[in-house]
PDB file of C-alpha atoms and ligand atoms in Angstrom:
ATOM      1  CA  MET M1420      75.063 -49.513  21.285  1.00  0.00           C
ATOM      2  CA  SER M1421      72.410 -52.201  20.715  1.00  0.00           C
ATOM      3  CA  TYR M1422      68.792 -51.141  21.176  1.00  0.00           C
ATOM      4  CA  TYR M1423      68.450 -54.043  23.618  1.00  0.00           C
ATOM      5  CA  GLN M1424      71.438 -53.124  25.828  1.00  0.00           C
ATOM      6  CA  GLY M1425      70.355 -52.914  29.477  1.00  0.00           C
ATOM      7  CA  LYS M1426      66.718 -53.813  28.805  1.00  0.00           C
ATOM      8  CA  ARG M1427      65.116 -56.466  31.007  1.00  0.00           C
ATOM      9  CA  ILE M1428      63.068 -58.824  28.852  1.00  0.00           C
ATOM     10  CA  LEU M1429      60.740 -61.621  29.960  1.00  0.00           C
ATOM     11  CA  ILE M1430      59.988 -64.386  27.453  1.00  0.00           C
ATOM     12  CA  THR M1431      57.302 -67.017  28.039  1.00  0.00           C
ATOM     13  CA  GLY M1432      57.739 -70.554  26.701  1.00  0.00           C
ATOM     14  CA  ALA M1433      61.456 -69.856  26.236  1.00  0.00           C
ATOM     15  CA  GLY M1434      62.722 -73.404  26.780  1.00  0.00           C
ATOM     16  CA  SER M1435      62.623 -74.235  23.058  1.00  0.00           C
ATOM     17  CA  GLY M1436      62.065 -72.968  19.518  1.00  0.00           C
ATOM     18  CA  ILE M1437      61.530 -69.277  18.849  1.00  0.00           C
ATOM     19  CA  GLY M1438      61.521 -68.359  22.551  1.00  0.00           C
ATOM     20  CA  ALA M1439      64.903 -70.011  23.176  1.00  0.00           C
ATOM     21  CA  LEU M1440      66.476 -68.427  20.104  1.00  0.00           C
ATOM     22  CA  LEU M1441      65.083 -65.002  21.056  1.00  0.00           C
ATOM     23  CA  ALA M1442      66.603 -65.400  24.533  1.00  0.00           C
ATOM     24  CA  GLU M1443      70.015 -66.265  23.081  1.00  0.00           C
ATOM     25  CA  GLN M1444      70.010 -63.432  20.537  1.00  0.00           C
ATOM     26  CA  LEU M1445      68.759 -60.872  23.055  1.00  0.00           C
ATOM     27  CA  GLY M1446      71.374 -61.997  25.590  1.00  0.00           C
ATOM     28  CA  ARG M1447      74.086 -61.476  22.966  1.00  0.00           C
ATOM     29  CA  GLN M1448      72.743 -57.993  22.291  1.00  0.00           C
ATOM     30  CA  GLY M1449      73.079 -56.915  25.932  1.00  0.00           C
ATOM     31  CA  ALA M1450      69.585 -57.578  27.301  1.00  0.00           C
ATOM     32  CA  GLU M1451      68.974 -59.162  30.709  1.00  0.00           C
ATOM     33  CA  VAL M1452      66.719 -62.072  29.797  1.00  0.00           C
ATOM     34  CA  ILE M1453      64.191 -63.783  32.031  1.00  0.00           C
ATOM     35  CA  VAL M1454      63.773 -67.217  30.494  1.00  0.00           C
ATOM     36  CA  THR M1455      60.471 -68.714  31.616  1.00  0.00           C
ATOM     37  CA  GLY M1456      58.725 -71.998  30.901  1.00  0.00           C
ATOM     38  CA  ARG M1457      56.803 -74.785  32.541  1.00  0.00           C
ATOM     39  CA  ARG M1458      59.710 -77.255  32.724  1.00  0.00           C
ATOM     40  CA  ARG M1459      62.920 -76.534  34.610  1.00  0.00           C
ATOM     41  CA  ALA M1460      65.544 -78.398  32.542  1.00  0.00           C
ATOM     42  CA  PRO M1461      64.974 -76.619  29.188  1.00  0.00           C
ATOM     43  CA  ILE M1462      64.822 -73.092  30.633  1.00  0.00           C
ATOM     44  CA  GLU M1463      67.928 -73.653  32.735  1.00  0.00           C
ATOM     45  CA  SER M1464      69.762 -74.950  29.694  1.00  0.00           C
ATOM     46  CA  VAL M1465      68.760 -71.851  27.656  1.00  0.00           C
ATOM     47  CA  ALA M1466      69.790 -69.532  30.519  1.00  0.00           C
ATOM     48  CA  ARG M1467      73.167 -71.314  30.741  1.00  0.00           C
ATOM     49  CA  ARG M1468      73.710 -70.810  26.994  1.00  0.00           C
ATOM     50  CA  VAL M1469      72.969 -67.073  27.354  1.00  0.00           C
ATOM     51  CA  LEU M1470      75.397 -66.802  30.280  1.00  0.00           C
ATOM     52  CA  ALA M1471      78.075 -68.795  28.414  1.00  0.00           C
ATOM     53  CA  ALA M1472      77.835 -66.302  25.544  1.00  0.00           C
ATOM     54  CA  GLY M1473      78.526 -63.460  27.988  1.00  0.00           C
ATOM     55  CA  GLY M1474      74.894 -62.351  28.496  1.00  0.00           C
ATOM     56  CA  GLN M1475      72.698 -62.020  31.555  1.00  0.00           C
ATOM     57  CA  ALA M1476      69.889 -64.513  32.166  1.00  0.00           C
ATOM     58  CA  HIS M1477      67.605 -65.884  34.856  1.00  0.00           C
ATOM     59  CA  ALA M1478      65.530 -69.053  34.547  1.00  0.00           C
ATOM     60  CA  ARG M1479      62.103 -68.958  36.219  1.00  0.00           C
ATOM     61  CA  LEU M1480      59.333 -71.575  36.170  1.00  0.00           C
ATOM     62  CA  LEU M1481      56.069 -70.154  34.819  1.00  0.00           C
ATOM     63  CA  ASP M1482      53.102 -72.057  33.437  1.00  0.00           C
ATOM     64  CA  VAL M1483      51.010 -69.334  31.770  1.00  0.00           C
ATOM     65  CA  SER M1484      47.910 -71.537  31.755  1.00  0.00           C
ATOM     66  CA  VAL M1485      47.657 -71.305  35.549  1.00  0.00           C
ATOM     67  CA  LEU M1486      46.235 -67.807  35.528  1.00  0.00           C
ATOM     68  CA  GLU M1487      46.035 -67.378  39.297  1.00  0.00           C
ATOM     69  CA  GLU M1488      49.801 -67.927  39.591  1.00  0.00           C
ATOM     70  CA  ILE M1489      50.715 -65.057  37.288  1.00  0.00           C
ATOM     71  CA  ASP M1490      50.295 -62.223  39.816  1.00  0.00           C
ATOM     72  CA  PRO M1491      52.266 -64.024  42.572  1.00  0.00           C
ATOM     73  CA  PHE M1492      54.928 -64.771  39.937  1.00  0.00           C
ATOM     74  CA  ARG M1493      55.190 -61.058  39.103  1.00  0.00           C
ATOM     75  CA  ARG M1494      55.462 -60.082  42.765  1.00  0.00           C
ATOM     76  CA  GLN M1495      58.252 -62.617  43.315  1.00  0.00           C
ATOM     77  CA  LEU M1496      60.045 -61.428  40.187  1.00  0.00           C
ATOM     78  CA  HIS M1497      59.897 -57.836  41.415  1.00  0.00           C
ATOM     79  CA  ALA M1498      61.312 -58.910  44.791  1.00  0.00           C
ATOM     80  CA  ASP M1499      64.112 -61.033  43.261  1.00  0.00           C
ATOM     81  CA  ILE M1500      65.078 -59.142  40.109  1.00  0.00           C
ATOM     82  CA  GLY M1501      62.918 -56.050  39.463  1.00  0.00           C
ATOM     83  CA  THR M1502      60.506 -54.769  36.845  1.00  0.00           C
ATOM     84  CA  ILE M1503      60.704 -55.573  33.134  1.00  0.00           C
ATOM     85  CA  ASP M1504      60.881 -53.367  30.023  1.00  0.00           C
ATOM     86  CA  ILE M1505      59.687 -55.856  27.413  1.00  0.00           C
ATOM     87  CA  LEU M1506      57.281 -58.798  27.660  1.00  0.00           C
ATOM     88  CA  ILE M1507      57.407 -61.370  24.865  1.00  0.00           C
ATOM     89  CA  ASN M1508      54.314 -63.573  25.033  1.00  0.00           C
ATOM     90  CA  ASN M1509      55.637 -66.553  23.087  1.00  0.00           C
ATOM     91  CA  ALA M1510      54.302 -69.681  24.866  1.00  0.00           C
ATOM     92  CA  GLY M1511      51.990 -71.668  22.626  1.00  0.00           C
ATOM     93  CA  VAL M1512      50.503 -75.107  22.002  1.00  0.00           C
ATOM     94  CA  VAL M1513      48.713 -76.754  19.087  1.00  0.00           C
ATOM     95  CA  PHE M1514      46.654 -79.947  18.783  1.00  0.00           C
ATOM     96  CA  GLY M1515      45.871 -80.894  15.195  1.00  0.00           C
ATOM     97  CA  GLY M1516      43.239 -83.264  13.870  1.00  0.00           C
ATOM     98  CA  PRO M1517      39.569 -83.441  12.888  1.00  0.00           C
ATOM     99  CA  PHE M1518      37.756 -81.086  15.281  1.00  0.00           C
ATOM    100  CA  ASP M1519      35.467 -83.644  16.902  1.00  0.00           C
ATOM    101  CA  GLU M1520      38.214 -86.276  17.248  1.00  0.00           C
ATOM    102  CA  VAL M1521      40.545 -84.030  19.249  1.00  0.00           C
ATOM    103  CA  PRO M1522      39.625 -84.172  22.963  1.00  0.00           C
ATOM    104  CA  LEU M1523      37.769 -81.082  24.166  1.00  0.00           C
ATOM    105  CA  ALA M1524      40.385 -80.692  26.922  1.00  0.00           C
ATOM    106  CA  ASP M1525      43.059 -80.115  24.239  1.00  0.00           C
ATOM    107  CA  HIS M1526      40.936 -77.469  22.473  1.00  0.00           C
ATOM    108  CA  LEU M1527      40.325 -75.682  25.778  1.00  0.00           C
ATOM    109  CA  ASN M1528      44.000 -75.915  26.736  1.00  0.00           C
ATOM    110  CA  THR M1529      44.914 -74.262  23.417  1.00  0.00           C
ATOM    111  CA  LEU M1530      42.804 -71.231  24.315  1.00  0.00           C
ATOM    112  CA  GLN M1531      44.026 -71.272  27.911  1.00  0.00           C
ATOM    113  CA  VAL M1532      47.715 -71.101  26.929  1.00  0.00           C
ATOM    114  CA  ASN M1533      47.679 -69.184  23.633  1.00  0.00           C
ATOM    115  CA  THR M1534      44.995 -66.637  24.475  1.00  0.00           C
ATOM    116  CA  LEU M1535      44.015 -66.408  28.145  1.00  0.00           C
ATOM    117  CA  GLY M1536      47.545 -66.909  29.465  1.00  0.00           C
ATOM    118  CA  LEU M1537      48.828 -64.272  27.047  1.00  0.00           C
ATOM    119  CA  MET M1538      46.149 -61.760  28.094  1.00  0.00           C
ATOM    120  CA  ALA M1539      46.726 -62.445  31.794  1.00  0.00           C
ATOM    121  CA  MET M1540      50.474 -61.868  31.330  1.00  0.00           C
ATOM    122  CA  ALA M1541      49.833 -58.588  29.486  1.00  0.00           C
ATOM    123  CA  HIS M1542      47.452 -57.507  32.254  1.00  0.00           C
ATOM    124  CA  ALA M1543      49.863 -58.421  35.055  1.00  0.00           C
ATOM    125  CA  PHE M1544      52.872 -56.697  33.496  1.00  0.00           C
ATOM    126  CA  MET M1545      51.234 -53.588  31.968  1.00  0.00           C
ATOM    127  CA  GLY M1546      52.298 -51.581  35.052  1.00  0.00           C
ATOM    128  CA  ASP M1547      55.949 -52.542  34.417  1.00  0.00           C
ATOM    129  CA  LEU M1548      55.710 -51.629  30.732  1.00  0.00           C
ATOM    130  CA  ARG M1549      54.090 -48.274  31.522  1.00  0.00           C
ATOM    131  CA  ALA M1550      56.839 -47.481  34.041  1.00  0.00           C
ATOM    132  CA  ALA M1551      59.603 -48.318  31.530  1.00  0.00           C
ATOM    133  CA  SER M1552      61.014 -45.595  29.295  1.00  0.00           C
ATOM    134  CA  GLN M1553      60.516 -47.818  26.220  1.00  0.00           C
ATOM    135  CA  GLY M1554      57.975 -50.434  27.310  1.00  0.00           C
ATOM    136  CA  HIS M1555      56.985 -53.077  24.780  1.00  0.00           C
ATOM    137  CA  LEU M1556      54.423 -55.858  24.618  1.00  0.00           C
ATOM    138  CA  VAL M1557      55.194 -58.460  21.956  1.00  0.00           C
ATOM    139  CA  ASN M1558      52.504 -61.044  21.245  1.00  0.00           C
ATOM    140  CA  ILE M1559      53.363 -64.048  19.095  1.00  0.00           C
ATOM    141  CA  ALA M1560      50.263 -64.861  17.056  1.00  0.00           C
ATOM    142  CA  SER M1561      50.464 -66.709  13.716  1.00  0.00           C
ATOM    143  CA  ALA M1562      49.623 -66.461  10.022  1.00  0.00           C
ATOM    144  CA  SER M1563      46.562 -68.443  11.052  1.00  0.00           C
ATOM    145  CA  ALA M1564      45.350 -65.238  12.757  1.00  0.00           C
ATOM    146  CA  TYR M1565      44.545 -64.149   9.176  1.00  0.00           C
ATOM    147  CA  ILE M1566      43.655 -67.381   7.447  1.00  0.00           C
ATOM    148  CA  GLY M1567      41.504 -70.241   8.736  1.00  0.00           C
ATOM    149  CA  LEU M1568      43.368 -73.428   9.646  1.00  0.00           C
ATOM    150  CA  PRO M1569      41.280 -76.542   8.932  1.00  0.00           C
ATOM    151  CA  PHE M1570      42.305 -79.390  11.283  1.00  0.00           C
ATOM    152  CA  GLY M1571      43.627 -76.721  13.634  1.00  0.00           C
ATOM    153  CA  SER M1572      40.495 -74.673  14.163  1.00  0.00           C
ATOM    154  CA  THR M1573      40.930 -73.857  17.841  1.00  0.00           C
ATOM    155  CA  TYR M1574      44.607 -72.975  17.274  1.00  0.00           C
ATOM    156  CA  ALA M1575      43.474 -70.481  14.593  1.00  0.00           C
ATOM    157  CA  ALA M1576      40.742 -69.208  16.933  1.00  0.00           C
ATOM    158  CA  SER M1577      43.290 -68.682  19.704  1.00  0.00           C
ATOM    159  CA  LYS M1578      45.544 -66.685  17.369  1.00  0.00           C
ATOM    160  CA  TRP M1579      42.707 -64.623  15.773  1.00  0.00           C
ATOM    161  CA  ALA M1580      41.864 -63.626  19.338  1.00  0.00           C
ATOM    162  CA  VAL M1581      45.492 -62.645  19.981  1.00  0.00           C
ATOM    163  CA  LEU M1582      45.551 -60.451  16.864  1.00  0.00           C
ATOM    164  CA  GLY M1583      42.266 -58.767  17.821  1.00  0.00           C
ATOM    165  CA  PHE M1584      43.421 -58.255  21.399  1.00  0.00           C
ATOM    166  CA  SER M1585      46.833 -56.885  20.398  1.00  0.00           C
ATOM    167  CA  GLU M1586      45.562 -54.511  17.760  1.00  0.00           C
ATOM    168  CA  SER M1587      42.797 -53.201  20.049  1.00  0.00           C
ATOM    169  CA  LEU M1588      45.173 -52.679  22.954  1.00  0.00           C
ATOM    170  CA  ARG M1589      47.711 -50.940  20.711  1.00  0.00           C
ATOM    171  CA  LEU M1590      45.124 -48.419  19.530  1.00  0.00           C
ATOM    172  CA  GLU M1591      43.748 -48.013  23.050  1.00  0.00           C
ATOM    173  CA  LEU M1592      47.195 -47.140  24.444  1.00  0.00           C
ATOM    174  CA  LYS M1593      47.584 -44.485  21.705  1.00  0.00           C
ATOM    175  CA  GLU M1594      44.147 -43.092  22.457  1.00  0.00           C
ATOM    176  CA  ARG M1595      45.098 -42.897  26.155  1.00  0.00           C
ATOM    177  CA  ARG M1596      48.375 -41.168  25.151  1.00  0.00           C
ATOM    178  CA  ILE M1597      50.435 -43.960  26.701  1.00  0.00           C
ATOM    179  CA  ASN M1598      53.080 -43.472  24.066  1.00  0.00           C
ATOM    180  CA  ASN M1599      55.977 -45.189  25.810  1.00  0.00           C
ATOM    181  CA  VAL M1600      54.366 -48.637  25.448  1.00  0.00           C
ATOM    182  CA  ALA M1601      54.477 -50.221  21.977  1.00  0.00           C
ATOM    183  CA  VAL M1602      52.535 -53.332  21.022  1.00  0.00           C
ATOM    184  CA  THR M1603      53.818 -55.662  18.298  1.00  0.00           C
ATOM    185  CA  THR M1604      51.872 -58.658  16.981  1.00  0.00           C
ATOM    186  CA  VAL M1605      53.919 -61.338  15.222  1.00  0.00           C
ATOM    187  CA  CYS M1606      52.204 -63.456  12.543  1.00  0.00           C
ATOM    188  CA  PRO M1607      54.519 -66.075  11.032  1.00  0.00           C
ATOM    189  CA  GLY M1608      53.673 -68.970   8.727  1.00  0.00           C
ATOM    190  CA  TYR M1609      55.025 -72.462   9.441  1.00  0.00           C
ATOM    191  CA  ILE M1610      58.441 -72.468  11.174  1.00  0.00           C
ATOM    192  CA  SER M1611      60.736 -75.500  11.406  1.00  0.00           C
ATOM    193  CA  THR M1612      60.723 -75.765  15.225  1.00  0.00           C
ATOM    194  CA  GLY M1613      58.871 -79.089  15.331  1.00  0.00           C
ATOM    195  CA  MET M1614      55.604 -77.644  16.646  1.00  0.00           C
ATOM    196  CA  PHE M1615      53.973 -78.251  13.254  1.00  0.00           C
ATOM    197  CA  GLU M1616      55.925 -81.388  12.324  1.00  0.00           C
ATOM    198  CA  GLY M1617      54.123 -83.228   9.508  1.00  0.00           C
ATOM    199  CA  ALA M1618      52.118 -80.210   8.305  1.00  0.00           C
ATOM    200  CA  ARG M1619      52.519 -79.539   4.567  1.00  0.00           C
ATOM    201  CA  THR M1620      53.323 -75.967   3.619  1.00  0.00           C
ATOM    202  CA  PRO M1621      50.812 -74.359   1.233  1.00  0.00           C
ATOM    203  CA  LEU M1622      51.775 -72.880  -2.115  1.00  0.00           C
ATOM    204  CA  LEU M1623      53.944 -69.720  -1.886  1.00  0.00           C
ATOM    205  CA  SER M1624      54.418 -70.128   1.867  1.00  0.00           C
ATOM    206  CA  PRO M1625      57.737 -71.898   2.432  1.00  0.00           C
ATOM    207  CA  MET M1626      58.734 -73.440   5.771  1.00  0.00           C
ATOM    208  CA  LEU M1627      60.464 -70.587   7.633  1.00  0.00           C
ATOM    209  CA  THR M1628      63.645 -71.011   9.646  1.00  0.00           C
ATOM    210  CA  PRO M1629      63.564 -69.931  13.304  1.00  0.00           C
ATOM    211  CA  GLU M1630      66.570 -67.683  12.529  1.00  0.00           C
ATOM    212  CA  ARG M1631      64.638 -65.741   9.874  1.00  0.00           C
ATOM    213  CA  VAL M1632      61.609 -65.289  12.127  1.00  0.00           C
ATOM    214  CA  VAL M1633      63.714 -64.196  15.106  1.00  0.00           C
ATOM    215  CA  ARG M1634      65.593 -61.689  12.930  1.00  0.00           C
ATOM    216  CA  SER M1635      62.269 -60.179  11.815  1.00  0.00           C
ATOM    217  CA  ILE M1636      60.914 -60.085  15.375  1.00  0.00           C
ATOM    218  CA  LEU M1637      64.019 -58.320  16.709  1.00  0.00           C
ATOM    219  CA  ARG M1638      63.869 -55.781  13.857  1.00  0.00           C
ATOM    220  CA  GLY M1639      60.139 -55.272  14.456  1.00  0.00           C
ATOM    221  CA  ILE M1640      60.663 -54.590  18.170  1.00  0.00           C
ATOM    222  CA  ARG M1641      63.571 -52.205  17.487  1.00  0.00           C
ATOM    223  CA  GLN M1642      61.466 -50.281  14.994  1.00  0.00           C
ATOM    224  CA  ARG M1643      58.433 -50.473  17.313  1.00  0.00           C
ATOM    225  CA  ARG M1644      56.332 -51.830  14.473  1.00  0.00           C
ATOM    226  CA  PRO M1645      52.691 -52.827  15.084  1.00  0.00           C
ATOM    227  CA  LEU M1646      52.953 -55.973  12.966  1.00  0.00           C
ATOM    228  CA  VAL M1647      55.585 -58.471  11.941  1.00  0.00           C
ATOM    229  CA  VAL M1648      54.257 -60.809   9.232  1.00  0.00           C
ATOM    230  CA  GLU M1649      56.426 -63.592   7.772  1.00  0.00           C
ATOM    231  CA  PRO M1650      56.387 -64.217   4.890  1.00  0.00           C
ATOM    232  CA  PRO M1651      54.964 -60.753   4.095  1.00  0.00           C
ATOM    233  CA  MET M1652      52.701 -62.242   1.377  1.00  0.00           C
ATOM    234  CA  VAL M1653      50.446 -63.602   4.146  1.00  0.00           C
ATOM    235  CA  ARG M1654      48.880 -60.142   4.286  1.00  0.00           C
ATOM    236  CA  GLY M1655      48.239 -60.369   0.539  1.00  0.00           C
ATOM    237  CA  ILE M1656      46.342 -63.628   1.069  1.00  0.00           C
ATOM    238  CA  ASP M1657      44.218 -61.874   3.663  1.00  0.00           C
ATOM    239  CA  LEU M1658      43.370 -59.092   1.212  1.00  0.00           C
ATOM    240  CA  LEU M1659      42.597 -61.650  -1.487  1.00  0.00           C
ATOM    241  CA  LYS M1660      40.301 -63.556   0.866  1.00  0.00           C
ATOM    242  CA  GLY M1661      38.362 -60.337   1.544  1.00  0.00           C
ATOM    243  CA  ALA M1662      38.128 -59.425  -2.142  1.00  0.00           C
ATOM    244  CA  LEU M1663      37.150 -62.791  -3.665  1.00  0.00           C
ATOM    245  CA  PRO M1664      33.606 -64.248  -3.668  1.00  0.00           C
ATOM    246  CA  GLY M1665      33.337 -67.051  -1.063  1.00  0.00           C
ATOM    247  CA  PRO M1666      33.275 -70.051  -3.445  1.00  0.00           C
ATOM    248  CA  VAL M1667      36.298 -68.725  -5.381  1.00  0.00           C
ATOM    249  CA  TRP M1668      38.235 -68.333  -2.127  1.00  0.00           C
ATOM    250  CA  ASP M1669      37.269 -71.887  -1.093  1.00  0.00           C
ATOM    251  CA  THR M1670      38.598 -73.275  -4.381  1.00  0.00           C
ATOM    252  CA  LEU M1671      41.812 -71.287  -4.011  1.00  0.00           C
ATOM    253  CA  ALA M1672      42.230 -72.476  -0.407  1.00  0.00           C
ATOM    254  CA  LYS M1673      41.809 -76.077  -1.610  1.00  0.00           C
ATOM    255  CA  ARG M1674      44.083 -75.837  -4.651  1.00  0.00           C
ATOM    256  CA  SER M1675      46.865 -73.955  -2.826  1.00  0.00           C
ATOM    257  CA  GLY M1676      46.967 -76.515  -0.007  1.00  0.00           C
ATOM    258  CA  ILE M1677      45.781 -74.064   2.680  1.00  0.00           C
ATOM    259  CA  ALA M1678      42.719 -76.216   3.408  1.00  0.00           C
ATOM    260  CA  SER M1679      44.672 -79.443   3.857  1.00  0.00           C
ATOM    261  CA  SER M1680      48.059 -78.351   5.236  1.00  0.00           C
ATOM    262  CA  MET M1681      47.274 -79.519   8.787  1.00  0.00           C
ATOM    263  CA  LYS M1682      45.792 -82.873   7.714  1.00  0.00           C
ATOM    264  CA  TYR M1683      49.164 -84.548   8.166  1.00  0.00           C
ATOM    265  CA  TRP M1684      50.188 -82.765  11.375  1.00  0.00           C
ATOM    266  CA  GLN M1685      52.066 -84.901  13.894  1.00  0.00           C
ATOM    267  CA  GLY M1686      53.582 -82.232  16.135  1.00  0.00           C
ATOM    268  CA  LYS M1687      56.577 -82.773  18.379  1.00  0.00           C
ATOM    269  CA  GLN M1688      57.245 -86.471  18.854  1.00  0.00           C
TER     270      GLN M1688
HETATM  271  N1  NAP Y2340      56.271 -73.314  14.664  1.00  0.00           N
HETATM  272  C1  NAP Y2340      55.418 -72.683  13.873  1.00  0.00           C
HETATM  273  O1  NAP Y2340      55.211 -73.077  12.708  1.00  0.00           O
HETATM  274  C2  NAP Y2340      54.700 -71.450  14.351  1.00  0.00           C
HETATM  275  C3  NAP Y2340      54.042 -70.649  13.417  1.00  0.00           C
HETATM  276  C4  NAP Y2340      53.369 -69.521  13.833  1.00  0.00           C
HETATM  277  C5  NAP Y2340      53.376 -69.171  15.177  1.00  0.00           C
HETATM  278  N2  NAP Y2340      54.025 -69.962  16.067  1.00  0.00           N
HETATM  279  C6  NAP Y2340      53.982 -69.566  17.482  1.00  0.00           C
HETATM  280  O2  NAP Y2340      55.298 -69.290  17.916  1.00  0.00           O
HETATM  281  C7  NAP Y2340      55.383 -69.526  19.325  1.00  0.00           C
HETATM  282  C8  NAP Y2340      56.604 -70.386  19.616  1.00  0.00           C
HETATM  283  O3  NAP Y2340      56.418 -71.661  19.021  1.00  0.00           O
HETATM  284  P1  NAP Y2340      57.633 -72.557  18.518  1.00  0.00           P
HETATM  285  O4  NAP Y2340      57.445 -72.765  17.076  1.00  0.00           O
HETATM  286  O5  NAP Y2340      58.919 -72.001  19.011  1.00  0.00           O
HETATM  287  O6  NAP Y2340      57.297 -73.966  19.213  1.00  0.00           O
HETATM  288  P2  NAP Y2340      57.815 -74.594  20.568  1.00  0.00           P
HETATM  289  O7  NAP Y2340      59.273 -74.872  20.488  1.00  0.00           O
HETATM  290  O8  NAP Y2340      56.921 -75.737  20.876  1.00  0.00           O
HETATM  291  O9  NAP Y2340      57.608 -73.421  21.613  1.00  0.00           O
HETATM  292  C9  NAP Y2340      56.462 -73.272  22.399  1.00  0.00           C
HETATM  293  C10 NAP Y2340      56.908 -73.120  23.836  1.00  0.00           C
HETATM  294  O10 NAP Y2340      55.777 -72.821  24.658  1.00  0.00           O
HETATM  295  C11 NAP Y2340      55.914 -73.578  25.843  1.00  0.00           C
HETATM  296  N3  NAP Y2340      54.656 -73.767  26.530  1.00  0.00           N
HETATM  297  C12 NAP Y2340      53.599 -74.548  26.168  1.00  0.00           C
HETATM  298  N4  NAP Y2340      52.635 -74.473  27.088  1.00  0.00           N
HETATM  299  C13 NAP Y2340      53.079 -73.632  28.054  1.00  0.00           C
HETATM  300  C14 NAP Y2340      52.534 -73.155  29.263  1.00  0.00           C
HETATM  301  N5  NAP Y2340      51.329 -73.560  29.696  1.00  0.00           N
HETATM  302  N6  NAP Y2340      53.254 -72.271  30.007  1.00  0.00           N
HETATM  303  C15 NAP Y2340      54.474 -71.888  29.592  1.00  0.00           C
HETATM  304  N7  NAP Y2340      55.059 -72.310  28.461  1.00  0.00           N
HETATM  305  C16 NAP Y2340      54.358 -73.173  27.707  1.00  0.00           C
HETATM  306  C17 NAP Y2340      56.500 -74.895  25.383  1.00  0.00           C
HETATM  307  O11 NAP Y2340      57.052 -75.576  26.494  1.00  0.00           O
HETATM  308  P3  NAP Y2340      57.032 -77.180  26.584  1.00  0.00           P
HETATM  309  O12 NAP Y2340      58.261 -77.610  25.861  1.00  0.00           O
HETATM  310  O13 NAP Y2340      57.061 -77.430  28.052  1.00  0.00           O
HETATM  311  O14 NAP Y2340      55.781 -77.647  25.927  1.00  0.00           O
HETATM  312  C18 NAP Y2340      57.546 -74.423  24.376  1.00  0.00           C
HETATM  313  O15 NAP Y2340      58.765 -74.132  25.007  1.00  0.00           O
HETATM  314  C19 NAP Y2340      54.050 -70.156  19.727  1.00  0.00           C
HETATM  315  O16 NAP Y2340      53.192 -69.176  20.268  1.00  0.00           O
HETATM  316  C20 NAP Y2340      53.486 -70.650  18.415  1.00  0.00           C
HETATM  317  O17 NAP Y2340      52.066 -70.736  18.435  1.00  0.00           O
HETATM  318  C21 NAP Y2340      54.696 -71.076  15.705  1.00  0.00           C
END
C-alpha cells in the first residue's frame, strides 16, 4: 500500500508547476488532495485531472497572502471536508531585477506570500498535524535559501527565512516530544516551470525538471526527511561558501554564474 493512501493533503499554490504535479502524483497514490490557489480555473482543472485519474480531490480558493482569511478558511475546510494530515506550503512568487528598480510593493508581496503566508498556514494547521497519526509540514524553500541571489534579493530573503523557520520548528517539535509531526524543507535549484524563465543556470546546477523535483519531494516526505535538496551539490556550495575567504567566494560566485543568473530573468509571460 502507498504511504500516501488515505492521507488528506492540502497543497497551496497548486494550480500550476510543482504544486499541480504534486497534486496529480499524490492523487494517483491514493491521497485525498485539497488543491488550493488564488485563481479558480487552474485549481479546478488540476482537481479534475486528479479525479479523472481515479483519485480524490477538492478545489478550494485560498490566497495565502491574505493572512486574516487563513483561519476562516481552515474552519470552513473542517466543516466541509475535515482535518488534514499533511500541509504542503508550496505557493510562491518572485520578482527579479535590480533591487531599487523593482517596486517596493513587489518586494513586500514576495515576503507576504513566500514567508508570512507560509508561517500563517503552518500556525493555522499545526493542530491538525498534531492530531494526525503521521502529521507532516512540508515547506518549499529554494536553493537560494543557502546561496544569495543577486537580482532576486528579497526572494532569497524570503526563502532564507523559510529555511530558518522550518529548521527551528522541526527541532522545537522534537524538544517538545511532538514526534508524530515531521517537518521537511525543500531546497531546489532552478526548475523548468516558467517561474524563473530567462534566468541562466549557474555552473554545475542544471535546470531541473518538475518531475525530478516532485519525485524527490515525495521520497523525502515518505522517509520523513528534514531536508530535500536538489541537486544535492547545493549543500556542497553552502559548505564551500562558509570555508572560503570572502573575496575568493565572490570571485567563484562571479565566475560560476551564481552572481548573474537572475540578470536575465523574465518570469512567466
Ligand atoms: N521554479 C523554480 O525554479 C523554483 C526553484 C526553487 C523553488 N521554487 C519554489 O517552488 C514553489 C512552486 O513554484 P513553481 O516553480 O511550481 O512555480 P509556479 O508554477 O509559478 O507555482 C507557484 C504557485 O503559487 C501560486 N501563488 C502565488 N501567489 C499566491 C498566493 N498569494 N496565494 C496562493 N497561491 C499563490 C501561483 O498561482 P498563480 O498562478 O495564481 O500566480 C502558482 O500556482 C514556489 O514556492 C517556488 O518559490 C521554484
